Amino acid sequence: MSVHRLSQGGHINRSQRLTFHFDGRRFFGHPGDTLASALLASGVRLVGRSFKYHRPRGIMTAGPDEPSALVELRERSRTEPNTKMTDVELYEGLQAWSQNRWPSLKFDLMAVNGLAGNIISAGFYYKTFMWPASFWEKLYEPLIRHAAGLGRATCLPDPDHYEAVHAHCDVLVVGSGPAGLAAARVAGEVGARVILCERDFLIGGGLLLDPAQESWRKEMIATLQGIRDVQILPRTNIFGYYDHNLLGGVEQVGDHVAEPHPHEVRQRYRTFRAGQVVLATGASERLIAFRGNDRPGVMMAGAALTYVRRFGVAPGKRAVVFTNNDSAYATALALAEAGLDGVVLADFRRENRLAAELRAHGVDVRFGIEVSDFGKDRVTLRTPSGGGDNVAADLLCISGGWNPNVHLASQSGARLSWDATLSSFVPGAPVQAERSAGAARGIVGIGEAARDGLAAGLAAANALGLGGGDIDFPLPAPEGPCAPLEPLWEVKSSGKAFVDLQHDVTVNDIRLAHREGFSHIEHAKRYTTHNMATDQGKLGGLVGAAILAEARGETLEKVGLPTFRPYTKPVAIGALAGGTTGERFQPIRRTALHGWHLRHGAVMRPMGAWLRPSYYPKAEETAWDSVSREARGVRQSVGICDMSTLGKIDLQGPDAATLLDRLYINSFSTLAVGQCRYGLMLREDGIAFDDGTASRLREDHFLITTTTANAAPVLEHMEFYAQTVWPELDVQLCSVTDQWAQIAVAGPRSRVTLAKVVEGLDLWAFRFLSVGEGHMAGIPLRVFRISFSGELAYEVAVPSRHAEIVWRAILAAGQEFGIVPYGLETMDLMRIEKGHLAASELNGQATAADLGVGRMMKKTGDFVGRVLSARPALADPGRPRLVGIRPIDSGKRLRGGAHLVSKPGSGRSLGWITSVTRSIELGQWIGLAMLENGEAMSGKTVHAVSPLHDEAIEVVVSSPHHVDPENVRVRN
Amino acid sequence: MLLIPCPYCGARPQDEFHYRGDATVKRPAPDAGLQALYDFVYTRTNPRGWHLEWWHHYAGCRQWVKVERNTLTHEIRTAVGPAEDTPQLSA
Amino acid sequence: MPARIEPIADRYSAWRLLKEGISGNRGWKQAWRKPEPKARYDVVIIGGGGHGLATAHYLANVHGITNVAVVQKGPIGLGNGGRNTTIVRSNYLLPSNTRFYEYSLKLWEGLEQDLNYNVMVSQRGQLSLFHSDSERDAAVRRGNSMRIQGVDAVLVDGEAVRAMLPFLAMDNPMFPILGGLLQPRGGTARHDAVIWGFARAADRRGVDILEHCEVTGIRRDGGRVVGVETTRGFIGARKVGIAVAGNTSRVAAMAGLRLPVESHLLQAFVSEAIKPLINCVISFGAGHFYISQTDRGGLIFGGDLDGYNSYSQRGNLPLVERLMGVGVSMIPALSRLRVLRQWAGIADMTMDGSPFICRTLIEGLYLNGGWCYGGFKATPASGWCFAYTIAKDEPHPFNADLTIDRFLEGRMIDERGAGPNPWAQ
């Protein structure tokens, strides 16, 4: 048994030994230990160094309030810096290292900072490091950055997994102390669906510290486990309270083992949509500021009690307990019972009825005492008259009172109110469907808290219309009233007295902040960094506010606390991502022909949410080899391309044509059945939104296509106008994007190819911009004679599940013509040659006129975007307009994103290049561009410059239609 | 995660919906002129408090609904279809 | 009249720090006074955030207009000035924005010396990553636009990005990192210090900073402004400037103005402090995510708006889940680090994503707002241009395009092409 481990008591399993390492040294503990309790049991006191002064620090608390005892836990890709050892459940093989020290924990050179404490006081860095200006990035800041920070992060990906679970319940109970257990039980017994969350790995909260309550705790847990609709979630911290009674939490599924079990997650992100919430989150003990209150050996009194009672550890050999309230009496008693020598209880108050019992156990109880200093194994006691006494002690337990854990209540929107008895803030009137119970609202005593929890649980159930029957179960006896606390925030003396141990904020820093005008609590916080450490000011937040209140000459109630924000305890970023990371970051859409593309060697490329073939390289082919072969194949014979990602919207109803007339800049009511037409939609602000084709299948039935990227926005846009602006129009619309695969067959031999496949449609009588129905082996087909490539071309729509049969049939039919499958790159090449628009041009900044399609705008009738497109600056012909460009030196390349200027070196851009390609037809680079006064510039020379590439070339401006501007091929 | 009471589907989480802002502005008649269209598209009361706004139940019934929500507290009072008026704020 | 405060007597320096440190830090003065309101001022600025305080500083220090009050509902600097992600950069596409933000960056570069306050402007670079050929072309267009206007920009290819930032996931199936556009002069500044530095510098020239002084009305006499009604009484003014981004609609409504603005939530996050991991500012095209590391060691990051009108300053979980998903997808090492705190600000979102600094139809009333995501980096130039506009009653060329009537005229400055959809800007 290790030196400080008690022979009995607590919730640890002494029959089993766990081995772990801290700073490379081997230690032993037991199941039920935390890393902190196991180290204390082994007599380790110095565990870390502080942020700024690198002062030696020990273990202050027994939970997530810990400011000082931070370690790098685990190693390599599982490294977790800044882990609170008080919040780590011990496991076999645990590895941890102290952090923020150099060269070693015992001897840290950065501790010289402490000597300059008065100079590097609050906000000192705002007042210096300004000369010379260039030294900030070069010298000062790198030094600061190197010195700052706590632990080291890994650069490696996390090997563990996470998932998200979303739960609904009637009553969510947060915290499993006496109040939480009673609330969960009563709510469960009246039939509510209850979830009870406990951040700790053991259920019971404060009950774990009182052996007399053990049978009640066990009985309550057993009962709850027997109620079908009660779910108990240990190791589950609720980190935030959000709108509409949604709470977020994280369940630590696999943190208490060296590695999560196979097929199990490390952590589970959980949300809870609760009908009612009971916040039984307990209370946190607060610090007292005095010289040396940060040294190793100082510990919160409640934490010391926890180490004795729950972990069977004596956290020191000789102890002084310093308090201003009754709660620490239990600590003194426990320490005495644990066999510590000469326990001194220094009570700041005048008297207390509990003294007699403690004295009977050998505790030296003294009243009217302050602790004015804690040095090496020596506590300086001071009486009000100024008398002093030094007591030998290696453990100094302090209790400045208790703050209800109001974080979640405050986040829910409830204001806080001041409780003079506690000298602390308690939750005010609820805003959402929540109530606090037990210590979380300032109730003292286990029996009292249990009763309060029962009432809260019942009230929560009642609010949901449940309950009514008599629910009765035994509760612990009330402890009766305790003696009042006497507020004590600071024992004044020279030297450093800390209010924030992690950020090394002292009482003098707070006073300095006030002197300099940073007197509002939020200003003081920001100026001194008080409360901003990883313990979120749970220990010293109110103490700092009290020092500020004194300096301001105002009440603490008036000074208040900074806003409580998520997270109640820091949360792993991976947990919040909930597993939607990496390749699962967003759903990947695949077309019905995806498998065929992969089997045939396609290089796939993301496009919006889709994966599409980029090109289909043959062995040894470069990308350009492949693309140029595909493009030549199409232009010279026939090619086939999967166009299924295009948005497809089906409109039916007598007013379908009217709706389209009002959504597109051109008319569709004039479109004959069996015809298609290119259309452009504007946003209401007159800027081009999307383009595509609309096909009239029947008098009252249209099918429109959208660009891939805008498929969803266009449908939503159409639904908005159809449902809210013109609800009188009798038209229904729905997406059929996934239902129909679409196959482009393009090239001079597309007709002869397709004619071998499509039955029931005479392709020789089927003119450009027609739509018709046919079939293949009983599979219905829709055939559109439209062309994105600029060649004689068709698009064949086929129900998705038959897509591959039809695709293969077309390939087989085209085999004699050397049909080539082609991908996005080739499609893009050909559309740039042809001067068709794509997302690079439809970028949300151009009008119809800018894009060269202004003439399509109807002269009469309302349509979306008509009025605002006529605003003066939008109608200015000097705006950048779509043009074609090509280098004068045909050997030069173009770059997308290059700018057009009148001469190199000009500081004024006349436009920019939107799309470029190497043209197969022209044998040189060509591009599309937006150029001021574009049409008037045709035939003129400008310079395409890309300073990023240090390039400038002369280009000639042309029509955007580089190939077949007369549109002869498509009509063949 | 807001909980939006879709008048057609019942209470559904916010991520089934897309937002489209102020539902009190009405698209003016085609001949109402530039200023009227400008106000429809651009001018917003942007209240701190109750706000009538469009949400599209895109992952549900695909209906546009008018939701009365408080921009300060995020409380939702009612949600109705496009043709209906809410008791407190009229569109 | 309060005594003019001598600027030299309270200078900050290493020497002074040493002197005060030895003598118990007793000699420091209030960074700004807490004066009582005077009956009238030449100029009243509504809004004690970065922009309002910067405006006061430049009015006093550039234009010599020192009879100025900055009125603020609560304490100064607790709105967006104290809630942002501290990034400074000028890597804009459209010339109206580029020249304004570039001027701002130039002011940042000399701000410590101008204010005698270390606001920790740190030009460690800002890298915008792209994930597709079309995003690359857009980045090239932007970078070239910057270079043509004399702004620094460097195109970085994928291999160079990998070498700079070895912790990035380069090969996500949907968002492979193909490269980035680097602005070497981009970086961060310490946001609170900017507030305090401007406040102190303005105060030292006699500007009254009136905290806990909420404006309840804007008093007019016919077509011109005569002052503001406040919770501390009426304060007369020849000119009134509004700089209350987040609440611009509400304050402007006091003068009868209705604006093309919506208020939206923007969340931000900070992790626990760790030793240096990320040197520059990184932003990702994937899902809109940006991250940097503070000098104290915390990783500070943010992304999109929550997406609905709000004045609540509290965000919700859908955005959080999405943002963390992007973060871990792009920087897998983030997974085991812990996020410490989350907060939210109210962004004035305009209908084209760009701000306004302009006169209004009411004589003597000036408007500064619509900062969307960009308010912090704009702080010095916003104050500089607003001061100019107020002092001269005409815009400076840097803000000549940043008017409200641009929407009626069709002169939108829409960097993203998102249109009049503030929640998508």
XYZ file of N, CA, C and O in Angstrom, chain A residues 51 78 80-83 100 118-119 125-128 130 133 136-137 141 145-151 154 158 160 162 242-243 269 411 515-518 520 523 526 529 536 565-567 570-574 581-582 585 609 683 685 844-845 871 873 896-897 899 912 946-949, chain C residues 12-14 18 21 25 30-31 34 75-76 82 113 117-118 120-124 140-141 144-145 147-148 155 172 174-175 190 192 196 269 272-276 278 293 295-296 314 316 321 326 329 333 335-343 407-409 411-412 414-415 417 419-420:
544
model
N 0.992 29.354 -15.809
C 1.038 29.876 -17.165
C 2.082 30.978 -17.333
O 2.855 30.976 -18.265
N -2.719 10.070 -29.978
C -3.791 10.201 -28.982
C -3.475 11.258 -27.915
O -4.159 11.346 -26.906
N -3.491 14.208 -25.541
C -4.512 15.181 -25.130
C -3.869 16.176 -24.183
O -3.735 15.897 -22.995
N -3.469 17.348 -24.687
C -2.863 18.336 -23.804
C -3.894 18.912 -22.836
O -5.101 18.839 -23.081
N -3.397 19.493 -21.761
C -4.219 20.274 -20.821
C -5.293 19.451 -20.125
O -6.324 19.988 -19.716
N -5.065 18.161 -20.014
C -6.078 17.319 -19.391
C -5.997 17.451 -17.873
O -4.911 17.374 -17.289
N 4.360 22.623 -19.788
C 4.714 24.031 -19.613
C 5.856 24.223 -18.617
O 5.778 25.076 -17.747
N 5.917 42.349 -10.606
C 5.339 43.692 -10.580
C 5.417 44.370 -11.938
O 4.632 45.265 -12.231
N 6.399 43.983 -12.711
C 6.551 44.628 -14.017
C 5.658 43.956 -15.045
O 5.011 44.614 -15.844
N 1.744 43.884 -21.488
C 2.143 43.777 -22.901
C 1.486 44.834 -23.781
O 1.920 45.072 -24.887
N 0.428 45.470 -23.282
C -0.175 46.544 -24.086
C 0.663 47.815 -24.041
O 0.474 48.735 -24.809
N 1.579 47.854 -23.065
C 2.298 49.097 -22.811
C 3.720 49.075 -23.338
O 4.455 50.039 -23.166
N 4.130 47.992 -23.938
C 5.520 47.910 -24.385
C 5.616 47.062 -25.650
O 4.603 46.812 -26.292
N 6.655 48.024 -28.380
C 6.203 48.797 -29.540
C 7.365 49.348 -30.351
O 7.173 49.880 -31.423
N 8.980 49.032 -34.501
C 7.734 48.402 -34.932
C 7.966 47.013 -35.514
O 7.206 46.086 -35.269
N 8.083 43.392 -33.465
C 6.972 42.633 -32.874
C 6.918 41.233 -33.455
O 7.002 40.245 -32.749
N 6.781 41.144 -34.800
C 6.693 39.820 -35.417
C 8.008 39.054 -35.321
O 8.026 37.844 -35.253
N 6.958 38.869 -30.326
C 5.835 37.941 -30.381
C 6.259 36.472 -30.394
O 5.675 35.656 -29.684
N 4.828 33.853 -27.831
C 4.092 32.664 -28.289
C 4.759 31.384 -27.784
O 4.089 30.427 -27.415
N 6.085 31.408 -27.774
C 6.785 30.222 -27.309
C 6.524 29.988 -25.823
O 6.339 28.862 -25.373
N 6.512 31.081 -25.070
C 6.339 30.957 -23.624
C 4.898 30.638 -23.254
O 4.632 29.988 -22.251
N 3.967 31.112 -24.079
C 2.557 30.927 -23.739
C 2.098 29.528 -24.137
O 2.893 28.680 -24.506
N 0.803 29.336 -24.050
C 0.276 28.007 -24.337
C 0.518 27.119 -23.138
O 1.280 27.456 -22.235
N -0.130 25.988 -23.095
C 0.074 25.069 -21.977
C 0.706 23.797 -22.522
O 1.892 23.721 -22.710
N -0.108 22.818 -22.850
C 0.438 21.564 -23.352
C 0.707 21.622 -24.844
O 0.377 22.585 -25.526
N -0.715 17.284 -30.725
C -0.149 16.441 -31.776
C -0.527 17.031 -33.131
O -1.491 17.775 -33.243
N -6.501 11.914 -35.456
C -7.032 11.166 -34.324
C -7.455 9.771 -34.798
O -8.272 9.648 -35.704
N -9.227 7.664 -33.201
C -10.476 7.220 -32.589
C -11.705 7.756 -33.324
O -11.611 8.617 -34.181
N -16.026 8.904 -33.326
C -17.037 9.653 -32.580
C -18.379 9.447 -33.271
O -18.434 9.102 -34.443
N -29.283 25.182 -24.847
C -29.583 25.946 -26.053
C -31.081 26.235 -26.162
O -31.857 25.890 -25.266
N -31.447 26.830 -27.286
C -32.837 27.247 -27.475
C -33.787 26.067 -27.538
O -33.425 24.967 -27.945
N -21.247 12.378 -28.897
C -21.918 13.675 -28.782
C -23.411 13.414 -28.663
O -23.973 12.646 -29.449
N -27.219 29.940 -18.942
C -27.246 29.776 -20.408
C -28.666 29.618 -20.938
O -28.957 29.966 -22.078
N -7.801 50.547 -11.218
C -7.145 51.864 -11.226
C -7.023 52.401 -12.635
O -7.114 53.597 -12.877
N -6.850 51.511 -13.572
C -6.685 51.959 -14.953
C -8.022 52.078 -15.685
O -8.055 52.283 -16.892
N -9.094 51.918 -14.951
C -10.411 52.165 -15.537
C -11.104 50.922 -16.062
O -12.207 51.013 -16.591
N -10.471 49.776 -15.919
C -11.103 48.539 -16.383
C -11.952 47.976 -15.243
O -11.693 46.900 -14.715
N -15.423 47.608 -15.090
C -16.553 46.726 -15.371
C -16.032 45.290 -15.353
O -14.898 45.021 -15.763
N -14.585 44.161 -18.531
C -13.305 44.806 -18.851
C -12.187 44.219 -17.996
O -11.098 43.942 -18.489
N -11.172 40.849 -19.279
C -10.381 40.894 -20.498
C -8.987 41.469 -20.257
O -8.021 41.043 -20.870
N -7.243 38.760 -17.878
C -7.504 37.374 -18.316
C -8.054 36.509 -17.187
O -8.080 35.292 -17.280
N -12.454 28.028 -16.280
C -13.522 29.013 -16.486
C -13.839 29.783 -15.215
O -14.964 30.214 -15.002
N -21.124 31.166 -20.611
C -21.303 30.678 -21.980
C -20.917 29.213 -22.033
O -20.206 28.729 -21.163
N -21.371 28.520 -23.077
C -20.832 27.167 -23.250
C -19.309 27.294 -23.347
O -18.833 28.291 -23.887
N -18.535 26.387 -22.801
C -18.959 25.049 -22.409
C -18.754 24.919 -20.899
O -17.802 25.463 -20.364
N -14.525 22.042 -20.948
C -14.053 21.997 -22.337
C -14.384 20.662 -23.021
O -14.351 19.607 -22.387
N -14.699 20.757 -24.295
C -15.222 19.609 -25.040
C -14.303 19.310 -26.222
O -13.890 20.233 -26.934
N -14.012 18.044 -26.443
C -13.180 17.655 -27.589
C -13.875 18.079 -28.883
O -15.064 17.830 -29.079
N -13.107 18.720 -29.752
C -13.668 19.209 -31.013
C -14.184 18.034 -31.838
O -15.238 18.112 -32.465
N -13.464 16.926 -31.782
C -13.900 15.740 -32.520
C -15.255 15.236 -32.064
O -16.046 14.720 -32.864
N -16.800 13.691 -40.293
C -15.508 14.267 -40.648
C -14.884 13.423 -41.747
O -15.344 12.321 -42.041
N -13.818 13.958 -42.321
C -13.110 13.220 -43.357
C -14.031 12.902 -44.515
O -14.726 13.770 -45.019
N -17.652 13.834 -44.076
C -17.935 15.226 -43.761
C -19.253 15.688 -44.375
O -20.060 16.346 -43.759
N -22.008 18.497 -54.660
C -22.060 17.342 -53.768
C -21.799 16.039 -54.518
O -21.791 14.975 -53.919
N -32.231 36.491 -60.451
C -32.700 36.729 -59.091
C -33.573 37.985 -59.136
O -33.563 38.729 -60.112
N -33.047 40.661 -57.863
C -32.231 41.876 -57.985
C -31.681 42.071 -59.387
O -30.863 42.957 -59.613
N -23.100 35.052 -60.015
C -23.878 35.872 -59.094
C -23.564 37.352 -59.170
O -24.045 38.137 -58.358
N -22.721 37.732 -60.137
C -22.349 39.145 -60.262
C -22.727 39.729 -61.615
O -22.541 40.928 -61.838
N -31.926 48.949 -63.195
C -31.297 50.022 -62.416
C -30.126 50.610 -63.203
O -29.442 49.885 -63.935
N -27.015 51.616 -62.930
C -25.646 51.091 -63.025
C -25.620 49.706 -63.659
O -24.630 49.318 -64.279
N -7.095 31.117 -66.234
C -8.327 31.561 -65.588
C -7.966 32.453 -64.417
O -7.076 32.122 -63.642
N -8.653 33.587 -64.305
C -8.375 34.489 -63.196
C -7.378 35.573 -63.536
O -7.147 36.479 -62.737
N -6.234 38.995 -65.375
C -7.013 40.206 -65.625
C -6.644 40.792 -66.982
O -5.551 40.580 -67.497
N -11.650 40.312 -66.528
C -10.907 39.131 -66.090
C -11.325 37.930 -66.920
O -12.387 37.939 -67.550
N -1.277 38.143 -65.297
C -1.423 37.413 -64.042
C -0.183 37.682 -63.206
O 0.790 36.934 -63.251
N -0.201 38.795 -62.475
C 0.977 39.096 -61.650
C 1.327 37.951 -60.707
O 2.504 37.761 -60.388
N 0.338 37.169 -60.300
C 0.623 36.027 -59.420
C 1.580 35.050 -60.100
O 2.337 34.351 -59.435
N 1.488 34.953 -61.446
C 2.364 34.052 -62.186
C 3.474 34.809 -62.904
O 4.214 34.214 -63.675
N 3.159 55.141 -22.603
C 3.517 53.766 -22.274
C 4.855 53.438 -22.921
O 5.095 53.787 -24.074
N 5.711 52.764 -22.166
C 6.997 52.320 -22.706
C 7.575 51.273 -21.767
O 7.098 51.099 -20.647
N 8.608 50.604 -22.218
C 9.271 49.608 -21.371
C 9.860 50.278 -20.135
O 9.803 49.756 -19.026
N 8.934 49.546 -16.163
C 9.924 49.225 -15.148
C 9.777 50.151 -13.949
O 9.739 49.720 -12.791
N 6.586 49.431 -12.129
C 6.662 48.138 -11.486
C 7.417 48.212 -10.169
O 6.995 47.654 -9.157
N 3.223 49.949 -9.140
C 2.190 50.199 -10.151
C 1.134 51.201 -9.683
O -0.038 51.083 -9.995
N -6.102 56.197 -15.373
C -7.186 55.528 -16.100
C -6.909 55.584 -17.598
O -6.510 56.626 -18.119
N -7.166 54.466 -18.267
C -6.918 54.430 -19.706
C -7.828 55.430 -20.425
O -7.467 56.002 -21.446
N -13.834 58.930 -16.980
C -15.263 58.618 -16.893
C -16.004 59.948 -16.676
O -16.507 60.219 -15.593
N -20.686 49.434 -21.097
C -19.253 49.712 -21.178
C -18.796 49.618 -22.634
O -19.421 48.921 -23.430
N -17.713 50.283 -22.957
C -17.240 50.262 -24.347
C -16.672 48.885 -24.711
O -16.212 48.143 -23.849
N -15.377 43.276 -29.216
C -14.820 42.333 -28.253
C -15.233 40.905 -28.507
O -15.054 40.044 -27.652
N 2.270 52.737 -32.897
C 2.997 53.989 -32.714
C 2.021 55.165 -32.711
O 2.185 56.128 -31.965
N -0.001 52.347 -27.985
C -0.675 51.226 -27.334
C -0.360 49.996 -28.152
O -0.503 50.020 -29.381
N 0.080 48.946 -27.502
C 0.432 47.742 -28.254
C -0.834 46.931 -28.540
O -1.309 46.193 -27.685
N -0.899 44.747 -30.779
C -0.394 43.435 -31.183
C -0.788 43.052 -32.605
O -1.222 41.934 -32.861
N -0.642 44.006 -33.488
C -0.840 43.671 -34.900
C 0.269 42.717 -35.293
O 1.443 43.013 -35.100
N -0.119 41.582 -35.784
C 0.854 40.533 -36.044
C 0.631 39.997 -37.438
O -0.337 39.298 -37.699
N 1.539 40.348 -38.339
C 1.333 40.001 -39.757
C 2.002 38.663 -40.058
O 3.018 38.602 -40.730
N 1.383 37.627 -39.570
C 1.928 36.286 -39.759
C 1.356 35.615 -41.004
O 1.612 34.458 -41.257
N -7.275 33.087 -58.078
C -6.321 33.762 -58.963
C -6.878 35.119 -59.382
O -6.165 36.128 -59.393
N -8.174 35.145 -59.703
C -8.784 36.417 -60.071
C -8.628 37.418 -58.924
O -8.253 38.572 -59.114
N -4.878 38.421 -58.375
C -4.416 39.338 -59.418
C -5.037 40.717 -59.249
O -4.382 41.733 -59.478
N -6.305 40.732 -58.844
C -6.953 42.015 -58.597
C -6.194 42.778 -57.513
O -5.941 43.981 -57.621
N -2.990 42.320 -56.656
C -1.650 42.708 -57.112
C -1.715 43.917 -58.037
O -0.855 44.793 -57.975
N -2.732 43.945 -58.897
C -2.853 45.075 -59.812
C -3.035 46.371 -59.032
O -2.565 47.427 -59.432
N 0.333 33.208 -54.795
C -0.359 31.947 -55.027
C 0.551 30.816 -54.544
O 1.728 30.764 -54.902
N -8.994 15.143 -48.891
C -10.403 14.839 -48.667
C -11.072 14.560 -50.018
O -10.816 15.269 -50.995
N -13.970 15.109 -51.249
C -14.770 16.182 -51.822
C -14.075 17.544 -51.748
O -14.406 18.451 -52.493
N -13.153 17.687 -50.810
C -12.487 18.976 -50.637
C -10.965 18.815 -50.588
O -10.329 19.152 -49.606
N -4.895 42.188 -31.447
C -5.560 41.880 -30.175
C -6.794 42.768 -30.077
O -6.689 43.989 -29.897
N -9.415 43.417 -28.004
C -9.733 44.315 -26.890
C -8.760 45.498 -26.832
O -9.159 46.624 -26.532
N -9.283 49.593 -26.471
C -8.705 50.385 -25.386
C -7.709 51.414 -25.919
O -7.621 52.534 -25.421
N -15.331 30.628 -31.561
C -14.916 29.601 -30.599
C -13.439 29.771 -30.277
O -12.663 30.204 -31.123
N -8.695 25.442 -25.725
C -7.713 25.560 -24.660
C -6.376 25.994 -25.267
O -6.103 25.735 -26.436
N -5.569 26.640 -24.438
C -4.280 27.133 -24.930
C -3.311 25.968 -25.110
O -3.176 25.120 -24.234
N -2.664 25.956 -26.252
C -1.636 24.950 -26.517
C -0.390 25.650 -27.032
O -0.438 26.820 -27.423
N 0.717 24.941 -27.025
C 1.954 25.492 -27.576
C 1.765 25.744 -29.072
O 0.901 25.141 -29.708
N 2.567 26.650 -29.664
C 2.311 27.064 -31.052
C 2.125 25.895 -32.024
O 2.952 24.989 -32.082
N -0.364 26.638 -35.054
C -0.772 27.287 -36.303
C -0.221 28.707 -36.288
O -0.573 29.497 -35.426
N -4.225 31.111 -34.283
C -3.856 30.851 -32.894
C -3.431 32.151 -32.238
O -2.624 32.901 -32.784
N -1.729 34.675 -29.351
C -0.431 34.663 -28.684
C -0.499 33.882 -27.378
O 0.492 33.359 -26.905
N -1.691 33.835 -26.788
C -1.833 33.112 -25.528
C -1.902 31.603 -25.772
O -1.795 30.822 -24.841
N -26.460 34.547 -28.823
C -26.200 33.162 -28.421
C -26.485 32.266 -29.623
O -27.518 32.376 -30.263
N -26.602 28.471 -31.814
C -27.187 27.146 -31.632
C -26.292 26.059 -32.210
O -25.281 26.332 -32.846
N -22.021 21.941 -34.986
C -21.735 20.597 -35.498
C -21.070 20.679 -36.869
O -20.081 20.001 -37.149
N -16.151 20.511 -40.331
C -15.202 21.059 -41.308
C -13.816 21.116 -40.687
O -12.825 20.712 -41.299
N -12.218 17.793 -40.423
C -11.964 17.240 -41.762
C -10.728 17.867 -42.390
O -9.978 17.207 -43.095
N -5.910 16.944 -36.606
C -5.318 17.021 -35.266
C -6.178 17.842 -34.307
O -5.960 17.825 -33.105
N -9.079 17.190 -33.547
C -10.090 16.316 -32.965
C -9.966 16.177 -31.457
O -10.955 16.238 -30.728
N -8.753 15.988 -30.967
C -8.592 15.725 -29.530
C -8.364 16.984 -28.718
O -8.283 16.924 -27.498
N -8.232 18.113 -29.401
C -8.139 19.372 -28.650
C -9.529 19.748 -28.192
O -10.529 19.346 -28.771
N -9.571 20.551 -27.149
C -10.880 20.871 -26.576
C -11.239 22.326 -26.796
O -10.408 23.222 -26.644
N -12.480 22.524 -27.155
C -12.984 23.882 -27.296
C -13.410 24.347 -25.907
O -14.070 23.642 -25.161
N -12.950 25.551 -25.594
C -13.103 26.050 -24.228
C -14.355 26.905 -24.097
O -15.091 26.811 -23.123
N -14.567 27.746 -25.090
C -15.625 28.730 -24.934
C -16.208 29.063 -26.303
O -15.517 29.075 -27.303
N -17.488 29.344 -26.299
C -18.198 29.719 -27.521
C -18.937 31.006 -27.219
O -19.416 31.213 -26.111
N -19.001 31.889 -28.202
C -19.786 33.100 -28.008
C -20.357 33.520 -29.352
O -20.090 32.877 -30.369
N -27.615 50.550 -53.663
C -28.574 49.484 -53.970
C -29.652 49.974 -54.934
O -30.049 49.270 -55.845
N -30.090 51.188 -54.718
C -31.118 51.741 -55.603
C -30.525 52.013 -56.985
O -31.192 51.894 -58.004
N -29.246 52.330 -57.007
C -28.596 52.644 -58.287
C -28.080 51.395 -59.004
O -27.692 51.472 -60.166
N -25.396 49.633 -57.933
C -23.936 49.557 -57.814
C -23.538 48.657 -56.652
O -22.766 49.036 -55.779
N -24.093 47.449 -56.609
C -23.792 46.559 -55.494
C -22.302 46.183 -55.491
O -21.671 46.130 -56.539
N -20.755 43.133 -54.430
C -21.111 41.785 -53.977
C -19.956 40.835 -54.241
O -19.863 40.221 -55.300
N -19.066 40.713 -53.270
C -17.862 39.886 -53.419
C -18.200 38.428 -53.711
O -17.554 37.770 -54.499
N -21.184 37.214 -54.690
C -22.247 36.972 -55.656
C -23.462 36.313 -55.054
O -24.224 35.628 -55.730
N -26.038 37.819 -53.676
C -27.286 38.550 -53.877
C -27.897 39.064 -52.592
O -27.287 38.981 -51.515
N -29.117 39.602 -52.698
C -29.741 40.263 -51.541
C -30.283 39.249 -50.542
O -31.461 39.275 -50.181
